[in-house]
């Protein structure tokens, strides 16, 4: 399966991030818990070197919990602080303040030795499009926070959200584009909806998803759509079309509609909690 990706304003976004990163102590990087490695941009390790690092396995509600735990272990071993979160429902958000303090304890200690007390930790949220950055910032900041900067009488500059006396968050998240010279990575990003469907053939993508499901989650599609197990992906897609009454004029099966339905069910968690990559497959 071949497709191309046009990164648009990538250079500008990267430059903005390079500038913003100078201002902060902590990088809060969101990844998609279903594909924690494929949803990262490797540039972030270079950009964020010398900063405290926190990885959030976001959309943890959509991924299998045993794999969420395995991925937490994986990132911890690499020296990151890690929390699994569901930004949409607020799961895991409460623990973040404590984890931020822990992740930044060296900086807090350095400040203390220099006689600087109570300087808040400054953090920036980064991640690929659609990973949940805005949802997370809203969940973390809630309603009680105040914005600083860019107000009349306040020094012109960045907008910071003061979460409490200990933490300030840059209010614009850093957008990183995923990298996928590897077609497999591209495919997984397309499954979760990070690459627009127009770039890809919906039916072709749905068939790839069927192959993945048959291999890693046998029985799930059969049960959900009340169809028989079928090794041929197109035959299975046709059966889904039949079972869900996706029909064109003249009662011909509408496999395009069935493909869109399948992808939508997968993306919104209606096929259950599913993880698409596993720590043992990456080094
Ligand atoms: P971005 O700023 O990184 O681009 O992402 P954004 O917050 O806009 O979130 C993208 C989509 O992901 C939104 O869905 C959002 O609701 C959903 N989302 C974010 N965090 C979570 C999570 O932890 N769990 C789940 N299940 N979904 C999450 P949407 O369909 O675009 O909008 P909506 O229909 O939810 O309003």
Tab-separated table of C-alpha atoms and ligand atoms in Angstrom:
chain	number	residue	atom	x	y	z
A	1	UNK	CA	0.000	0.000	0.000
A	2	UNK	CA	1.519	3.328	-1.015
A	3	UNK	CA	0.629	6.844	-0.066
A	4	UNK	CA	2.315	10.162	0.230
A	5	UNK	CA	2.308	12.713	2.952
A	6	UNK	CA	2.617	16.443	2.523
A	7	UNK	CA	3.803	18.025	5.733
A	8	UNK	CA	2.510	21.541	5.075
A	9	UNK	CA	3.803	24.015	7.644
A	10	UNK	CA	6.203	21.604	9.230
A	11	UNK	CA	9.306	23.782	9.075
A	12	UNK	CA	7.552	26.779	10.572
A	13	UNK	CA	6.036	24.698	13.361
A	14	UNK	CA	9.394	23.148	14.152
A	15	UNK	CA	11.052	26.568	14.311
A	16	UNK	CA	8.360	27.850	16.648
A	17	UNK	CA	8.852	24.858	18.844
A	18	UNK	CA	12.620	25.346	18.937
A	19	UNK	CA	12.006	28.880	20.177
A	20	UNK	CA	9.392	27.900	22.719
A	21	UNK	CA	11.387	25.034	24.087
A	22	UNK	CA	14.055	27.444	25.306
A	23	UNK	CA	11.503	28.908	27.704
A	24	UNK	CA	10.473	25.731	29.406
A	25	UNK	CA	11.677	23.227	31.988
A	26	UNK	CA	9.462	20.292	31.099
A	27	UNK	CA	8.237	18.747	27.838
A	28	UNK	CA	4.872	17.015	28.224
A	29	UNK	CA	4.664	14.736	25.200
A	30	UNK	CA	1.361	13.153	24.280
A	31	UNK	CA	1.371	9.875	22.414
A	32	UNK	CA	-1.564	7.722	21.359
A	33	UNK	CA	-1.729	4.723	23.708
A	34	UNK	CA	-2.778	2.485	20.800
A	35	UNK	CA	0.461	3.239	18.917
A	36	UNK	CA	2.845	4.794	21.445
A	37	UNK	CA	5.906	4.678	19.198
A	38	UNK	CA	4.391	5.311	15.764
A	39	UNK	CA	2.622	8.395	17.141
A	40	UNK	CA	5.907	9.968	18.271
A	41	UNK	CA	8.070	12.242	16.211
A	42	UNK	CA	11.704	11.268	16.778
A	43	UNK	CA	12.830	14.938	16.535
A	44	UNK	CA	11.395	15.549	19.963
A	45	UNK	CA	14.273	13.727	21.649
A	46	UNK	CA	16.736	16.153	20.072
A	47	UNK	CA	14.520	19.181	20.672
A	48	UNK	CA	13.822	18.235	24.253
A	49	UNK	CA	17.297	17.197	25.334
A	50	UNK	CA	18.339	18.721	28.664
A	51	UNK	CA	14.683	19.162	29.599
A	52	UNK	CA	12.659	17.113	32.031
A	53	UNK	CA	10.430	14.746	30.063
A	54	UNK	CA	6.966	13.431	30.726
A	55	UNK	CA	5.194	11.066	28.342
A	56	UNK	CA	1.419	10.769	28.496
A	57	UNK	CA	-0.202	7.672	27.034
A	58	UNK	CA	-3.324	9.507	25.957
A	59	UNK	CA	-6.546	7.827	24.802
A	60	UNK	CA	-5.605	5.041	27.213
A	61	UNK	CA	-9.328	4.227	27.320
A	62	UNK	CA	-9.077	3.019	23.705
A	63	UNK	CA	-6.064	0.742	24.236
A	64	UNK	CA	-5.783	-2.549	26.130
A	65	UNK	CA	-4.793	-1.882	29.706
A	66	UNK	CA	-2.246	-4.697	29.967
A	67	UNK	CA	-0.409	-3.120	27.024
A	68	UNK	CA	-0.752	0.360	28.527
A	69	UNK	CA	1.078	-0.979	31.567
A	70	UNK	CA	3.721	-2.649	29.405
A	71	UNK	CA	4.301	0.610	27.526
A	72	UNK	CA	4.591	2.554	30.778
A	73	UNK	CA	7.338	0.182	31.817
A	74	UNK	CA	9.024	0.575	28.421
A	75	UNK	CA	9.166	4.382	28.637
A	76	UNK	CA	10.171	4.367	32.303
A	77	UNK	CA	13.143	2.190	31.445
A	78	UNK	CA	14.148	4.819	28.902
A	79	UNK	CA	14.166	7.459	31.648
A	80	UNK	CA	10.821	9.186	31.036
A	81	UNK	CA	8.163	9.893	33.591
A	82	UNK	CA	4.955	8.308	32.289
A	83	UNK	CA	1.248	8.580	33.041
A	84	UNK	CA	-1.654	6.943	31.224
A	85	UNK	CA	-4.541	9.316	30.717
A	86	UNK	CA	-7.980	9.678	29.249
A	87	UNK	CA	-8.110	13.405	28.577
A	88	UNK	CA	-11.671	13.195	27.345
A	89	UNK	CA	-13.037	11.860	30.626
A	90	UNK	CA	-10.316	13.201	32.921
A	91	UNK	CA	-8.839	9.813	33.879
A	92	UNK	CA	-5.283	10.079	35.230
A	93	UNK	CA	-5.305	13.874	35.158
A	94	UNK	CA	-5.285	14.298	38.944
A	95	UNK	CA	-1.981	12.513	39.350
A	96	UNK	CA	-0.189	14.762	36.864
A	97	UNK	CA	0.656	17.636	39.218
A	98	UNK	CA	2.557	15.286	41.518
A	99	UNK	CA	4.345	13.638	38.608
A	100	UNK	CA	5.397	17.041	37.239
A	101	UNK	CA	7.000	17.961	40.562
A	102	UNK	CA	8.770	14.609	40.672
A	103	UNK	CA	9.953	14.895	37.032
A	104	UNK	CA	11.348	18.378	37.738
A	105	UNK	CA	12.865	17.724	41.143
A	106	UNK	CA	16.427	18.314	39.907
A	107	UNK	CA	15.494	21.748	38.574
A	108	UNK	CA	13.603	22.605	41.768
A	109	UNK	CA	16.632	21.544	43.792
A	110	UNK	CA	18.995	23.582	41.562
A	111	UNK	CA	16.778	26.643	42.041
A	112	UNK	CA	16.720	26.096	45.791
A	113	UNK	CA	20.519	25.960	45.998
A	114	UNK	CA	20.710	29.245	44.137
A	115	UNK	CA	18.245	30.781	46.556
A	116	UNK	CA	15.393	30.865	44.041
A	117	UNK	CA	12.299	29.720	45.829
A	118	UNK	CA	8.858	29.058	44.419
A	119	UNK	CA	9.634	29.671	40.774
A	120	UNK	CA	6.947	27.696	38.964
A	121	UNK	CA	7.882	24.867	36.626
A	122	UNK	CA	7.214	25.929	33.051
A	123	UNK	CA	5.884	23.239	30.752
A	124	UNK	CA	4.858	22.799	27.131
A	125	UNK	CA	2.549	20.184	25.664
A	126	UNK	CA	3.673	18.637	22.376
A	127	UNK	CA	2.432	15.903	20.064
A	128	UNK	CA	1.246	14.973	16.597
A	129	UNK	CA	-2.064	16.354	15.270
A	130	UNK	CA	-5.206	14.809	16.759
A	131	UNK	CA	-3.395	13.067	19.619
A	132	UNK	CA	-5.481	15.088	22.103
A	133	UNK	CA	-3.317	18.093	23.028
A	134	UNK	CA	-6.159	20.634	23.295
A	135	UNK	CA	-8.396	18.193	25.135
A	136	UNK	CA	-5.598	17.459	27.586
A	137	UNK	CA	-4.783	21.130	28.211
A	138	UNK	CA	-8.453	21.824	28.906
A	139	UNK	CA	-8.697	18.834	31.222
A	140	UNK	CA	-5.559	19.784	33.130
A	141	UNK	CA	-6.250	23.491	33.327
A	142	UNK	CA	-9.954	23.174	34.091
A	143	UNK	CA	-11.793	26.371	34.760
A	144	UNK	CA	-9.928	27.567	37.785
A	145	UNK	CA	-6.712	28.586	36.050
A	146	UNK	CA	-5.745	32.079	35.026
A	147	UNK	CA	-3.949	33.176	31.913
A	148	UNK	CA	-0.950	35.417	32.212
A	149	UNK	CA	0.768	37.606	29.641
A	150	UNK	CA	-0.663	39.413	26.611
A	151	UNK	CA	-3.096	41.348	28.741
A	152	UNK	CA	-3.135	45.142	28.920
A	153	UNK	CA	-0.519	46.151	31.444
A	154	UNK	CA	1.160	42.760	31.410
A	155	UNK	CA	4.446	42.267	29.609
A	156	UNK	CA	3.825	41.288	26.032
A	157	UNK	CA	4.914	37.759	25.328
A	158	UNK	CA	3.796	34.194	25.501
A	159	UNK	CA	0.495	33.189	26.995
A	160	UNK	CA	0.983	31.047	30.052
A	161	UNK	CA	-1.701	29.195	31.892
A	162	UNK	CA	-1.020	29.234	35.597
A	163	UNK	CA	-2.180	25.853	36.844
A	164	UNK	CA	-1.263	26.641	40.446
A	165	UNK	CA	1.628	28.271	42.238
A	166	UNK	CA	3.933	25.455	41.159
A	167	UNK	CA	3.223	25.010	37.441
A	168	UNK	CA	2.713	27.178	34.380
A	169	UNK	CA	1.785	25.797	30.996
A	170	UNK	CA	2.422	27.405	27.635
A	171	UNK	CA	-1.060	27.729	26.226
A	172	UNK	CA	-0.189	26.822	22.621
A	173	UNK	CA	0.796	23.214	22.196
A	174	UNK	CA	3.697	22.285	19.955
A	175	UNK	CA	2.595	20.384	16.895
A	176	UNK	CA	4.920	17.697	15.668
A	177	UNK	CA	4.270	15.776	12.525
A	178	UNK	CA	4.592	12.031	12.583
A	179	UNK	CA	7.335	10.519	10.483
A	180	UNK	CA	6.642	7.530	8.389
A	181	UNK	CA	9.170	6.547	5.870
A	182	UNK	CA	8.082	3.162	7.156
A	183	UNK	CA	4.780	2.202	5.481
A	184	UNK	CA	3.765	0.222	8.536
A	185	UNK	CA	3.916	3.314	10.699
A	186	UNK	CA	1.861	5.204	8.094
A	187	UNK	CA	-0.728	2.472	8.121
A	188	UNK	CA	-1.145	2.567	11.886
A	189	UNK	CA	-1.460	6.361	11.824
A	190	UNK	CA	-4.144	5.984	9.170
A	191	UNK	CA	-5.999	3.366	11.259
A	192	UNK	CA	-6.308	5.776	14.183
A	193	UNK	CA	-7.300	8.619	11.844
A	194	UNK	CA	-4.170	10.774	12.020
A	195	UNK	CA	-3.828	10.807	8.253
A	196	UNK	CA	-6.899	11.985	6.426
A	197	UNK	CA	-8.810	9.263	4.653
A	198	UNK	CA	-8.833	11.146	1.366
A	199	UNK	CA	-5.108	10.534	1.095
A	200	UNK	CA	-5.772	6.850	1.365
A	201	UNK	CA	-8.261	4.561	-0.216
A	202	UNK	CA	-10.838	3.899	2.500
A	203	UNK	CA	-11.538	0.374	1.316
A	204	UNK	CA	-7.889	-0.503	1.038
A	205	UNK	CA	-7.316	0.808	4.547
A	206	UNK	CA	-10.290	-1.111	5.936
A	207	UNK	CA	-8.953	-4.303	4.390
A	208	UNK	CA	-5.587	-3.731	6.045
A	209	UNK	CA	-7.423	-3.262	9.341
A	210	UNK	CA	-9.321	-6.506	8.777
A	211	UNK	CA	-6.005	-8.313	8.209
A	212	UNK	CA	-4.601	-6.802	11.407
A	213	UNK	CA	-7.706	-7.733	13.384
A	214	UNK	CA	-7.736	-11.298	12.084
A	215	UNK	CA	-4.128	-11.701	13.126
A	216	UNK	CA	-4.139	-9.962	16.516
A	217	UNK	CA	-7.752	-9.939	17.653
A	218	UNK	CA	-9.377	-12.990	16.051
A	219	UNK	CA	-13.105	-13.256	16.711
A	220	UNK	CA	-13.713	-9.561	17.397
A	221	UNK	CA	-15.048	-8.658	13.932
A	222	UNK	CA	-17.021	-11.889	13.724
A	223	UNK	CA	-18.801	-11.113	16.960
A	224	UNK	CA	-19.361	-7.423	16.323
A	225	UNK	CA	-20.758	-7.777	12.804
A	226	UNK	CA	-22.182	-11.296	13.093
A	227	UNK	CA	-20.117	-12.608	10.216
A	228	UNK	CA	-18.104	-15.792	9.664
A	229	UNK	CA	-14.317	-15.865	9.988
A	230	UNK	CA	-12.879	-15.276	6.541
A	231	UNK	CA	-9.179	-15.064	5.664
A	232	UNK	CA	-9.824	-12.983	2.538
A	233	UNK	CA	-10.140	-9.349	3.643
A	234	UNK	CA	-12.351	-8.255	0.761
A	235	UNK	CA	-14.738	-11.145	1.334
A	236	UNK	CA	-14.951	-10.163	4.999
A	237	UNK	CA	-15.606	-6.531	4.109
A	238	UNK	CA	-18.400	-7.682	1.778
A	239	UNK	CA	-19.928	-9.726	4.582
A	240	UNK	CA	-19.815	-6.696	6.881
A	241	UNK	CA	-21.563	-4.675	4.141
A	242	UNK	CA	-24.221	-7.354	3.905
A	243	UNK	CA	-24.711	-7.696	7.622
A	244	UNK	CA	-24.985	-3.921	8.074
A	245	UNK	CA	-27.214	-3.440	5.014
A	246	UNK	CA	-24.723	-1.219	3.222
A	247	UNK	CA	-26.300	-1.349	-0.207
A	248	UNK	CA	-26.055	0.602	-3.421
A	249	UNK	CA	-28.893	1.049	-5.894
A	250	UNK	CA	-29.854	-2.304	-7.350
A	251	UNK	CA	-28.966	-4.065	-4.069
A	252	UNK	CA	-25.259	-4.175	-4.892
A	253	UNK	CA	-23.063	-4.272	-1.773
A	254	UNK	CA	-21.603	-0.896	-0.805
A	255	UNK	CA	-18.169	-1.958	0.456
A	256	UNK	CA	-17.039	1.687	0.591
A	257	UNK	CA	-19.706	2.447	3.164
A	258	UNK	CA	-18.882	-0.709	5.102
A	259	UNK	CA	-15.207	0.316	5.110
A	260	UNK	CA	-16.042	3.756	6.531
A	261	UNK	CA	-18.297	2.163	9.146
A	262	UNK	CA	-15.604	-0.303	10.204
A	263	UNK	CA	-12.954	2.421	10.519
A	264	UNK	CA	-15.319	4.613	12.488
A	265	UNK	CA	-16.221	1.766	14.855
A	266	UNK	CA	-12.538	1.045	15.382
A	267	UNK	CA	-11.548	4.692	15.973
A	268	UNK	CA	-14.280	5.360	18.466
A	269	UNK	CA	-13.614	2.232	20.498
A	270	UNK	CA	-16.765	0.367	19.465
A	271	UNK	CA	-14.658	-2.681	18.582
A	272	UNK	CA	-13.319	-2.648	22.131
A	273	UNK	CA	-9.971	-1.572	23.552
A	274	UNK	CA	-7.282	-2.399	21.024
A	275	UNK	CA	-3.532	-1.885	20.945
A	276	UNK	CA	-1.775	-1.868	17.592
A	277	UNK	CA	1.869	-2.127	18.575
A	278	UNK	CA	3.759	-3.836	21.335
A	279	UNK	CA	6.988	-3.057	23.184
A	280	UNK	CA	8.666	-6.298	22.142
A	281	UNK	CA	8.396	-5.271	18.477
A	282	UNK	CA	10.430	-2.082	18.867
A	283	UNK	CA	13.914	-1.669	20.238
B	1	LIG	P1	-5.065	17.915	19.091
B	1	LIG	O1	-5.256	19.196	19.870
B	1	LIG	O2	-3.835	17.167	19.516
B	1	LIG	O3	-5.109	18.064	17.602
B	1	LIG	O4	-6.285	16.928	19.468
B	1	LIG	P2	-7.707	17.266	20.117
B	1	LIG	O5	-7.572	17.686	21.540
B	1	LIG	O6	-8.463	18.144	19.191
B	1	LIG	O7	-8.378	15.798	20.136
B	1	LIG	C1	-8.602	15.061	18.954
B	1	LIG	C2	-9.727	14.057	19.162
B	1	LIG	O8	-9.336	13.093	20.139
B	1	LIG	C3	-11.019	14.678	19.697
B	1	LIG	O9	-12.101	13.932	19.140
B	1	LIG	C4	-10.942	14.396	21.197
B	1	LIG	O10	-12.212	14.377	21.813
B	1	LIG	C5	-10.321	13.017	21.182
B	1	LIG	N1	-9.626	12.694	22.443
B	1	LIG	C6	-8.667	13.437	23.067
B	1	LIG	N2	-8.225	12.778	24.168
B	1	LIG	C7	-8.916	11.623	24.235
B	1	LIG	C8	-8.880	10.497	25.141
B	1	LIG	O11	-8.094	10.441	26.104
B	1	LIG	N3	-9.738	9.464	24.864
B	1	LIG	C9	-10.579	9.476	23.783
B	1	LIG	N4	-11.373	8.413	23.612
B	1	LIG	N5	-10.621	10.512	22.912
B	1	LIG	C10	-9.802	11.555	23.133
B	1	LIG	P3	-13.022	14.495	18.027
B	1	LIG	O12	-13.795	13.346	17.518
B	1	LIG	O13	-12.204	15.296	17.068
B	1	LIG	O14	-13.922	15.488	18.789
B	1	LIG	P4	-15.138	15.144	19.812
B	1	LIG	O15	-16.172	14.511	18.938
B	1	LIG	O16	-14.642	14.226	20.854
B	1	LIG	O17	-15.501	16.476	20.334
